[in-house]
PDB file of C-alpha atoms in Angstrom:
ATOM      1  CA  UNK A   1     -29.061  77.097   8.761  1.00  0.00           C
ATOM      2  CA  UNK A   2     -31.188  77.129  12.188  1.00  0.00           C
ATOM      3  CA  UNK A   3     -29.711  75.902  15.505  1.00  0.00           C
ATOM      4  CA  UNK A   4     -30.931  73.095  17.394  1.00  0.00           C
ATOM      5  CA  UNK A   5     -29.332  72.060  20.809  1.00  0.00           C
ATOM      6  CA  UNK A   6     -28.901  69.441  23.172  1.00  0.00           C
ATOM      7  CA  UNK A   7     -28.111  68.854  26.995  1.00  0.00           C
ATOM      8  CA  UNK A   8     -26.374  66.972  27.820  1.00  0.00           C
ATOM      9  CA  UNK A   9     -23.657  66.142  25.083  1.00  0.00           C
ATOM     10  CA  UNK A  10     -22.695  62.379  27.450  1.00  0.00           C
ATOM     11  CA  UNK A  11     -24.387  61.114  30.324  1.00  0.00           C
ATOM     12  CA  UNK A  12     -23.252  57.842  32.185  1.00  0.00           C
ATOM     13  CA  UNK A  13     -26.296  56.445  34.586  1.00  0.00           C
ATOM     14  CA  UNK A  14     -26.470  53.405  36.559  1.00  0.00           C
ATOM     15  CA  UNK A  15     -29.200  50.236  35.556  1.00  0.00           C
ATOM     16  CA  UNK A  16     -32.464  51.447  36.789  1.00  0.00           C
ATOM     17  CA  UNK A  17     -32.403  55.232  36.478  1.00  0.00           C
ATOM     18  CA  UNK A  18     -33.700  57.535  34.593  1.00  0.00           C
ATOM     19  CA  UNK A  19     -32.067  59.962  32.552  1.00  0.00           C
ATOM     20  CA  UNK A  20     -33.467  63.136  31.023  1.00  0.00           C
ATOM     21  CA  UNK A  21     -32.268  64.521  27.303  1.00  0.00           C
ATOM     22  CA  UNK A  22     -33.270  67.897  25.964  1.00  0.00           C
ATOM     23  CA  UNK A  23     -33.673  69.312  22.612  1.00  0.00           C
ATOM     24  CA  UNK A  24     -33.805  73.023  22.255  1.00  0.00           C
ATOM     25  CA  UNK A  25     -34.414  74.757  19.405  1.00  0.00           C
ATOM     26  CA  UNK A  26     -32.372  78.542  19.953  1.00  0.00           C
ATOM     27  CA  UNK A  27     -33.587  80.361  17.097  1.00  0.00           C
ATOM     28  CA  UNK A  28     -36.934  78.994  16.078  1.00  0.00           C
ATOM     29  CA  UNK A  29     -40.213  77.877  17.302  1.00  0.00           C
ATOM     30  CA  UNK A  30     -40.786  74.173  16.219  1.00  0.00           C
ATOM     31  CA  UNK A  31     -44.285  72.912  16.912  1.00  0.00           C
ATOM     32  CA  UNK A  32     -42.696  69.322  15.932  1.00  0.00           C
ATOM     33  CA  UNK A  33     -39.559  67.712  16.948  1.00  0.00           C
ATOM     34  CA  UNK A  34     -37.835  64.103  16.568  1.00  0.00           C
ATOM     35  CA  UNK A  35     -36.652  61.980  18.250  1.00  0.00           C
ATOM     36  CA  UNK A  36     -33.666  59.322  16.729  1.00  0.00           C
ATOM     37  CA  UNK A  37     -31.423  56.819  18.749  1.00  0.00           C
ATOM     38  CA  UNK A  38     -28.100  55.565  16.324  1.00  0.00           C
ATOM     39  CA  UNK A  39     -26.032  52.482  17.289  1.00  0.00           C
ATOM     40  CA  UNK A  40     -22.705  52.288  16.229  1.00  0.00           C
ATOM     41  CA  UNK A  41     -22.089  51.712  12.768  1.00  0.00           C
ATOM     42  CA  UNK A  42     -25.892  51.967  12.375  1.00  0.00           C
ATOM     43  CA  UNK A  43     -28.105  54.558  10.580  1.00  0.00           C
ATOM     44  CA  UNK A  44     -30.894  56.970  12.518  1.00  0.00           C
ATOM     45  CA  UNK A  45     -33.449  55.270  13.443  1.00  0.00           C
ATOM     46  CA  UNK A  46     -36.503  57.468  14.131  1.00  0.00           C
ATOM     47  CA  UNK A  47     -38.195  56.640  17.889  1.00  0.00           C
ATOM     48  CA  UNK A  48     -41.122  59.086  17.958  1.00  0.00           C
ATOM     49  CA  UNK A  49     -42.502  62.445  16.742  1.00  0.00           C
ATOM     50  CA  UNK A  50     -42.959  65.345  19.432  1.00  0.00           C
ATOM     51  CA  UNK A  51     -45.640  67.213  18.726  1.00  0.00           C
ATOM     52  CA  UNK A  52     -46.303  70.490  21.315  1.00  0.00           C
ATOM     53  CA  UNK A  53     -49.211  70.359  23.432  1.00  0.00           C
ATOM     54  CA  UNK A  54     -49.970  67.322  22.616  1.00  0.00           C
ATOM     55  CA  UNK A  55     -48.710  63.342  22.812  1.00  0.00           C
ATOM     56  CA  UNK A  56     -46.012  62.111  21.514  1.00  0.00           C
ATOM     57  CA  UNK A  57     -46.200  59.812  18.272  1.00  0.00           C
ATOM     58  CA  UNK A  58     -43.904  56.427  18.404  1.00  0.00           C
ATOM     59  CA  UNK A  59     -42.886  54.492  15.967  1.00  0.00           C
ATOM     60  CA  UNK A  60     -43.654  50.317  16.087  1.00  0.00           C
ATOM     61  CA  UNK A  61     -41.421  48.744  18.462  1.00  0.00           C
ATOM     62  CA  UNK A  62     -40.566  51.875  20.607  1.00  0.00           C
ATOM     63  CA  UNK A  63     -41.958  51.225  24.335  1.00  0.00           C
ATOM     64  CA  UNK A  64     -43.893  54.850  25.298  1.00  0.00           C
ATOM     65  CA  UNK A  65     -43.825  54.067  28.961  1.00  0.00           C
ATOM     66  CA  UNK A  66     -39.640  53.727  28.567  1.00  0.00           C
ATOM     67  CA  UNK A  67     -39.315  56.858  26.523  1.00  0.00           C
ATOM     68  CA  UNK A  68     -40.974  59.240  27.822  1.00  0.00           C
ATOM     69  CA  UNK A  69     -41.157  62.543  25.384  1.00  0.00           C
ATOM     70  CA  UNK A  70     -42.675  65.780  26.839  1.00  0.00           C
ATOM     71  CA  UNK A  71     -42.725  68.858  24.310  1.00  0.00           C
ATOM     72  CA  UNK A  72     -44.272  71.480  26.908  1.00  0.00           C
ATOM     73  CA  UNK A  73     -42.978  74.878  24.709  1.00  0.00           C
ATOM     74  CA  UNK A  74     -42.222  75.868  21.236  1.00  0.00           C
ATOM     75  CA  UNK A  75     -38.723  75.108  21.930  1.00  0.00           C
ATOM     76  CA  UNK A  76     -38.199  72.260  24.180  1.00  0.00           C
ATOM     77  CA  UNK A  77     -38.866  68.727  23.908  1.00  0.00           C
ATOM     78  CA  UNK A  78     -37.278  66.040  26.192  1.00  0.00           C
ATOM     79  CA  UNK A  79     -36.663  62.516  26.160  1.00  0.00           C
ATOM     80  CA  UNK A  80     -36.440  60.862  29.769  1.00  0.00           C
ATOM     81  CA  UNK A  81     -35.122  57.246  29.326  1.00  0.00           C
ATOM     82  CA  UNK A  82     -36.947  55.323  32.294  1.00  0.00           C
ATOM     83  CA  UNK A  83     -35.585  52.295  34.235  1.00  0.00           C
ATOM     84  CA  UNK A  84     -32.337  52.240  32.048  1.00  0.00           C
ATOM     85  CA  UNK A  85     -30.695  49.470  31.014  1.00  0.00           C
ATOM     86  CA  UNK A  86     -27.186  48.375  29.378  1.00  0.00           C
ATOM     87  CA  UNK A  87     -28.770  48.260  25.888  1.00  0.00           C
ATOM     88  CA  UNK A  88     -30.381  51.610  26.148  1.00  0.00           C
ATOM     89  CA  UNK A  89     -26.775  53.002  25.633  1.00  0.00           C
ATOM     90  CA  UNK A  90     -26.695  54.851  22.275  1.00  0.00           C
ATOM     91  CA  UNK A  91     -26.489  57.974  20.782  1.00  0.00           C
ATOM     92  CA  UNK A  92     -29.665  59.626  20.955  1.00  0.00           C
ATOM     93  CA  UNK A  93     -30.115  62.184  18.269  1.00  0.00           C
ATOM     94  CA  UNK A  94     -33.144  65.157  17.891  1.00  0.00           C
ATOM     95  CA  UNK A  95     -34.268  67.410  15.398  1.00  0.00           C
ATOM     96  CA  UNK A  96     -36.832  70.045  14.500  1.00  0.00           C
ATOM     97  CA  UNK A  97     -39.269  71.215  11.719  1.00  0.00           C
ATOM     98  CA  UNK A  98     -37.825  75.050  10.915  1.00  0.00           C
ATOM     99  CA  UNK A  99     -41.258  76.398   8.788  1.00  0.00           C
ATOM    100  CA  UNK A 100     -39.720  79.378   8.603  1.00  0.00           C
ATOM    101  CA  UNK A 101     -39.140  79.830   4.945  1.00  0.00           C
ATOM    102  CA  UNK A 102     -40.112  76.562   3.998  1.00  0.00           C
ATOM    103  CA  UNK A 103     -39.950  73.264   5.906  1.00  0.00           C
ATOM    104  CA  UNK A 104     -36.431  72.074   6.778  1.00  0.00           C
ATOM    105  CA  UNK A 105     -35.615  70.026   9.775  1.00  0.00           C
ATOM    106  CA  UNK A 106     -32.200  70.573  11.758  1.00  0.00           C
ATOM    107  CA  UNK A 107     -30.437  68.111  14.203  1.00  0.00           C
ATOM    108  CA  UNK A 108     -29.285  68.510  17.395  1.00  0.00           C
ATOM    109  CA  UNK A 109     -25.305  67.304  18.372  1.00  0.00           C
ATOM    110  CA  UNK A 110     -26.694  64.329  19.929  1.00  0.00           C
ATOM    111  CA  UNK A 111     -26.149  62.894  23.562  1.00  0.00           C
ATOM    112  CA  UNK A 112     -24.696  60.086  24.101  1.00  0.00           C
ATOM    113  CA  UNK A 113     -25.863  57.828  26.789  1.00  0.00           C
ATOM    114  CA  UNK A 114     -23.814  55.268  28.604  1.00  0.00           C
ATOM    115  CA  UNK A 115     -25.658  52.917  31.160  1.00  0.00           C
ATOM    116  CA  UNK A 116     -23.816  51.088  33.568  1.00  0.00           C
TER     117      UNK A 116
ATOM    118  CA  UNK B   1     -37.956  51.636   5.228  1.00  0.00           C
ATOM    119  CA  UNK B   2     -35.480  54.376   2.860  1.00  0.00           C
ATOM    120  CA  UNK B   3     -37.275  54.929  -0.536  1.00  0.00           C
ATOM    121  CA  UNK B   4     -33.949  56.074  -1.684  1.00  0.00           C
ATOM    122  CA  UNK B   5     -30.737  53.742  -3.067  1.00  0.00           C
ATOM    123  CA  UNK B   6     -26.677  55.003  -2.516  1.00  0.00           C
ATOM    124  CA  UNK B   7     -23.637  53.716  -3.072  1.00  0.00           C
ATOM    125  CA  UNK B   8     -22.044  51.964   0.131  1.00  0.00           C
ATOM    126  CA  UNK B   9     -18.921  54.115  -0.281  1.00  0.00           C
ATOM    127  CA  UNK B  10     -16.674  56.709  -2.560  1.00  0.00           C
ATOM    128  CA  UNK B  11     -13.544  58.056  -2.260  1.00  0.00           C
ATOM    129  CA  UNK B  12     -12.531  61.728  -3.585  1.00  0.00           C
ATOM    130  CA  UNK B  13      -9.169  63.683  -3.820  1.00  0.00           C
ATOM    131  CA  UNK B  14      -8.561  66.565  -1.876  1.00  0.00           C
ATOM    132  CA  UNK B  15      -9.625  69.719  -4.207  1.00  0.00           C
ATOM    133  CA  UNK B  16     -11.451  67.910  -6.701  1.00  0.00           C
ATOM    134  CA  UNK B  17     -15.571  67.426  -7.108  1.00  0.00           C
ATOM    135  CA  UNK B  18     -17.202  64.592  -5.110  1.00  0.00           C
ATOM    136  CA  UNK B  19     -20.560  63.380  -6.873  1.00  0.00           C
ATOM    137  CA  UNK B  20     -22.975  61.300  -5.024  1.00  0.00           C
ATOM    138  CA  UNK B  21     -25.245  59.593  -6.434  1.00  0.00           C
ATOM    139  CA  UNK B  22     -28.907  58.652  -5.403  1.00  0.00           C
ATOM    140  CA  UNK B  23     -31.885  56.727  -7.045  1.00  0.00           C
ATOM    141  CA  UNK B  24     -35.334  57.447  -5.839  1.00  0.00           C
ATOM    142  CA  UNK B  25     -37.014  55.974  -8.854  1.00  0.00           C
ATOM    143  CA  UNK B  26     -40.553  55.516  -6.368  1.00  0.00           C
ATOM    144  CA  UNK B  27     -40.461  59.279  -5.509  1.00  0.00           C
ATOM    145  CA  UNK B  28     -43.784  60.741  -5.549  1.00  0.00           C
ATOM    146  CA  UNK B  29     -45.135  64.126  -6.773  1.00  0.00           C
ATOM    147  CA  UNK B  30     -44.855  66.053  -3.577  1.00  0.00           C
ATOM    148  CA  UNK B  31     -41.754  64.393  -2.088  1.00  0.00           C
ATOM    149  CA  UNK B  32     -38.718  66.517  -1.946  1.00  0.00           C
ATOM    150  CA  UNK B  33     -35.113  64.988  -2.243  1.00  0.00           C
ATOM    151  CA  UNK B  34     -33.024  66.194   0.795  1.00  0.00           C
ATOM    152  CA  UNK B  35     -29.506  65.712   1.443  1.00  0.00           C
ATOM    153  CA  UNK B  36     -27.719  65.582   4.961  1.00  0.00           C
ATOM    154  CA  UNK B  37     -24.593  64.613   6.200  1.00  0.00           C
ATOM    155  CA  UNK B  38     -23.050  63.043   9.530  1.00  0.00           C
ATOM    156  CA  UNK B  39     -19.342  63.155  10.746  1.00  0.00           C
ATOM    157  CA  UNK B  40     -18.596  60.733  13.028  1.00  0.00           C
ATOM    158  CA  UNK B  41     -20.219  61.414  16.501  1.00  0.00           C
ATOM    159  CA  UNK B  42     -22.024  64.349  15.281  1.00  0.00           C
ATOM    160  CA  UNK B  43     -25.986  64.963  14.863  1.00  0.00           C
ATOM    161  CA  UNK B  44     -26.773  64.661  11.185  1.00  0.00           C
ATOM    162  CA  UNK B  45     -26.214  68.351   9.648  1.00  0.00           C
ATOM    163  CA  UNK B  46     -28.513  69.491   6.749  1.00  0.00           C
ATOM    164  CA  UNK B  47     -26.627  70.123   3.268  1.00  0.00           C
ATOM    165  CA  UNK B  48     -29.828  70.831   0.653  1.00  0.00           C
ATOM    166  CA  UNK B  49     -32.519  70.233  -0.941  1.00  0.00           C
ATOM    167  CA  UNK B  50     -34.925  70.277  -3.958  1.00  0.00           C
ATOM    168  CA  UNK B  51     -38.319  68.971  -5.723  1.00  0.00           C
ATOM    169  CA  UNK B  52     -37.413  69.087  -9.493  1.00  0.00           C
ATOM    170  CA  UNK B  53     -35.654  72.117 -10.410  1.00  0.00           C
ATOM    171  CA  UNK B  54     -31.605  72.026  -9.759  1.00  0.00           C
ATOM    172  CA  UNK B  55     -30.572  73.717  -6.169  1.00  0.00           C
ATOM    173  CA  UNK B  56     -27.328  75.274  -5.425  1.00  0.00           C
ATOM    174  CA  UNK B  57     -25.898  76.866  -2.315  1.00  0.00           C
ATOM    175  CA  UNK B  58     -22.858  77.295  -0.107  1.00  0.00           C
ATOM    176  CA  UNK B  59     -21.951  73.800   0.314  1.00  0.00           C
ATOM    177  CA  UNK B  60     -23.220  71.633  -2.573  1.00  0.00           C
ATOM    178  CA  UNK B  61     -25.619  71.700  -6.073  1.00  0.00           C
ATOM    179  CA  UNK B  62     -27.696  69.294  -6.197  1.00  0.00           C
ATOM    180  CA  UNK B  63     -28.815  68.012  -9.916  1.00  0.00           C
ATOM    181  CA  UNK B  64     -32.116  65.909 -10.248  1.00  0.00           C
ATOM    182  CA  UNK B  65     -32.861  64.267 -13.501  1.00  0.00           C
ATOM    183  CA  UNK B  66     -36.020  65.651 -14.907  1.00  0.00           C
ATOM    184  CA  UNK B  67     -38.087  62.344 -14.090  1.00  0.00           C
ATOM    185  CA  UNK B  68     -36.822  62.804 -10.522  1.00  0.00           C
ATOM    186  CA  UNK B  69     -36.059  59.220 -10.378  1.00  0.00           C
ATOM    187  CA  UNK B  70     -32.209  60.140  -9.188  1.00  0.00           C
ATOM    188  CA  UNK B  71     -30.280  63.183  -8.206  1.00  0.00           C
ATOM    189  CA  UNK B  72     -27.188  63.943  -7.774  1.00  0.00           C
ATOM    190  CA  UNK B  73     -25.041  65.917  -5.018  1.00  0.00           C
ATOM    191  CA  UNK B  74     -22.161  67.498  -5.886  1.00  0.00           C
ATOM    192  CA  UNK B  75     -19.407  68.962  -3.285  1.00  0.00           C
ATOM    193  CA  UNK B  76     -17.355  71.626  -6.096  1.00  0.00           C
ATOM    194  CA  UNK B  77     -14.107  71.136  -3.807  1.00  0.00           C
ATOM    195  CA  UNK B  78     -13.843  68.685  -1.471  1.00  0.00           C
ATOM    196  CA  UNK B  79     -11.868  68.990   1.544  1.00  0.00           C
ATOM    197  CA  UNK B  80     -10.818  66.535   4.283  1.00  0.00           C
ATOM    198  CA  UNK B  81     -13.745  67.922   6.451  1.00  0.00           C
ATOM    199  CA  UNK B  82     -15.983  66.492   4.049  1.00  0.00           C
ATOM    200  CA  UNK B  83     -15.307  63.390   5.349  1.00  0.00           C
ATOM    201  CA  UNK B  84     -18.590  61.796   6.427  1.00  0.00           C
ATOM    202  CA  UNK B  85     -21.635  59.714   5.880  1.00  0.00           C
ATOM    203  CA  UNK B  86     -24.321  61.156   3.083  1.00  0.00           C
ATOM    204  CA  UNK B  87     -27.590  60.457   3.109  1.00  0.00           C
ATOM    205  CA  UNK B  88     -29.989  61.361   0.250  1.00  0.00           C
ATOM    206  CA  UNK B  89     -33.902  61.210   1.757  1.00  0.00           C
ATOM    207  CA  UNK B  90     -37.130  62.147   0.103  1.00  0.00           C
ATOM    208  CA  UNK B  91     -39.714  63.260   2.078  1.00  0.00           C
ATOM    209  CA  UNK B  92     -43.121  65.354   1.873  1.00  0.00           C
ATOM    210  CA  UNK B  93     -42.219  68.947   3.134  1.00  0.00           C
ATOM    211  CA  UNK B  94     -43.692  72.345   2.762  1.00  0.00           C
ATOM    212  CA  UNK B  95     -46.078  71.727   5.216  1.00  0.00           C
ATOM    213  CA  UNK B  96     -46.996  67.947   5.002  1.00  0.00           C
ATOM    214  CA  UNK B  97     -47.934  65.951   8.091  1.00  0.00           C
ATOM    215  CA  UNK B  98     -45.584  62.947   7.009  1.00  0.00           C
ATOM    216  CA  UNK B  99     -42.740  65.501   7.581  1.00  0.00           C
ATOM    217  CA  UNK B 100     -40.155  62.942   9.182  1.00  0.00           C
ATOM    218  CA  UNK B 101     -36.945  62.068   7.858  1.00  0.00           C
ATOM    219  CA  UNK B 102     -36.338  58.314   6.919  1.00  0.00           C
ATOM    220  CA  UNK B 103     -32.421  57.174   6.795  1.00  0.00           C
ATOM    221  CA  UNK B 104     -31.064  54.617   4.703  1.00  0.00           C
ATOM    222  CA  UNK B 105     -27.987  53.376   5.218  1.00  0.00           C
ATOM    223  CA  UNK B 106     -25.872  56.697   3.245  1.00  0.00           C
ATOM    224  CA  UNK B 107     -22.961  56.957   1.591  1.00  0.00           C
ATOM    225  CA  UNK B 108     -19.557  57.281   3.289  1.00  0.00           C
ATOM    226  CA  UNK B 109     -17.508  59.578   1.127  1.00  0.00           C
ATOM    227  CA  UNK B 110     -13.700  59.226   2.053  1.00  0.00           C
ATOM    228  CA  UNK B 111     -11.534  62.526   1.008  1.00  0.00           C
ATOM    229  CA  UNK B 112      -7.800  61.974   0.681  1.00  0.00           C
ATOM    230  CA  UNK B 113      -5.226  64.173   0.531  1.00  0.00           C
TER     231      UNK B 113
END
């Protein structure tokens, strides 16, 4: 399958600071990427759809000014958690849509964020 | 909300076939059935997907009933490394604008020696 990579794998930041997570499609171009968050023992929750060259589409209840998404190229989307608080600590996962040979979504390895 | 229903958990003996059921009685004609799995603390891994025909790849087989209201994922020879949460998801595929994946709770498969 296609390869999607996230960086960093884990990050610890102080409360009130901002942290950026990168999502890259390594072997294909992705016009559409998705961002999820997952709390312990819960399922993945879709946060937003990231579209290359346009504004992201946020799910209901997700603050767009807090979770900034930028999809400036066909292989990179970034999620910036602004003014992070401890309740933002979570597992953040991105995925990318691969249209080669059909339409399949592949996920990155995930990024653990801990806000202290 | 997820449009599928799966058992919360299942056990399987190592080396035996694992059959994971999924109900999707409200599936639309243009929606595919996708299966992913998530091993603890990792991103979900794509397994297989299908529309109406049965599908097989190197990881698993997908059996979809004729009325498309349910399906079964088959891992032919389960190993301990197949222990994971398995998600069955219906999704508009092949270029549909609503291409995102909505996750339910999935089935926690425990493969035991």
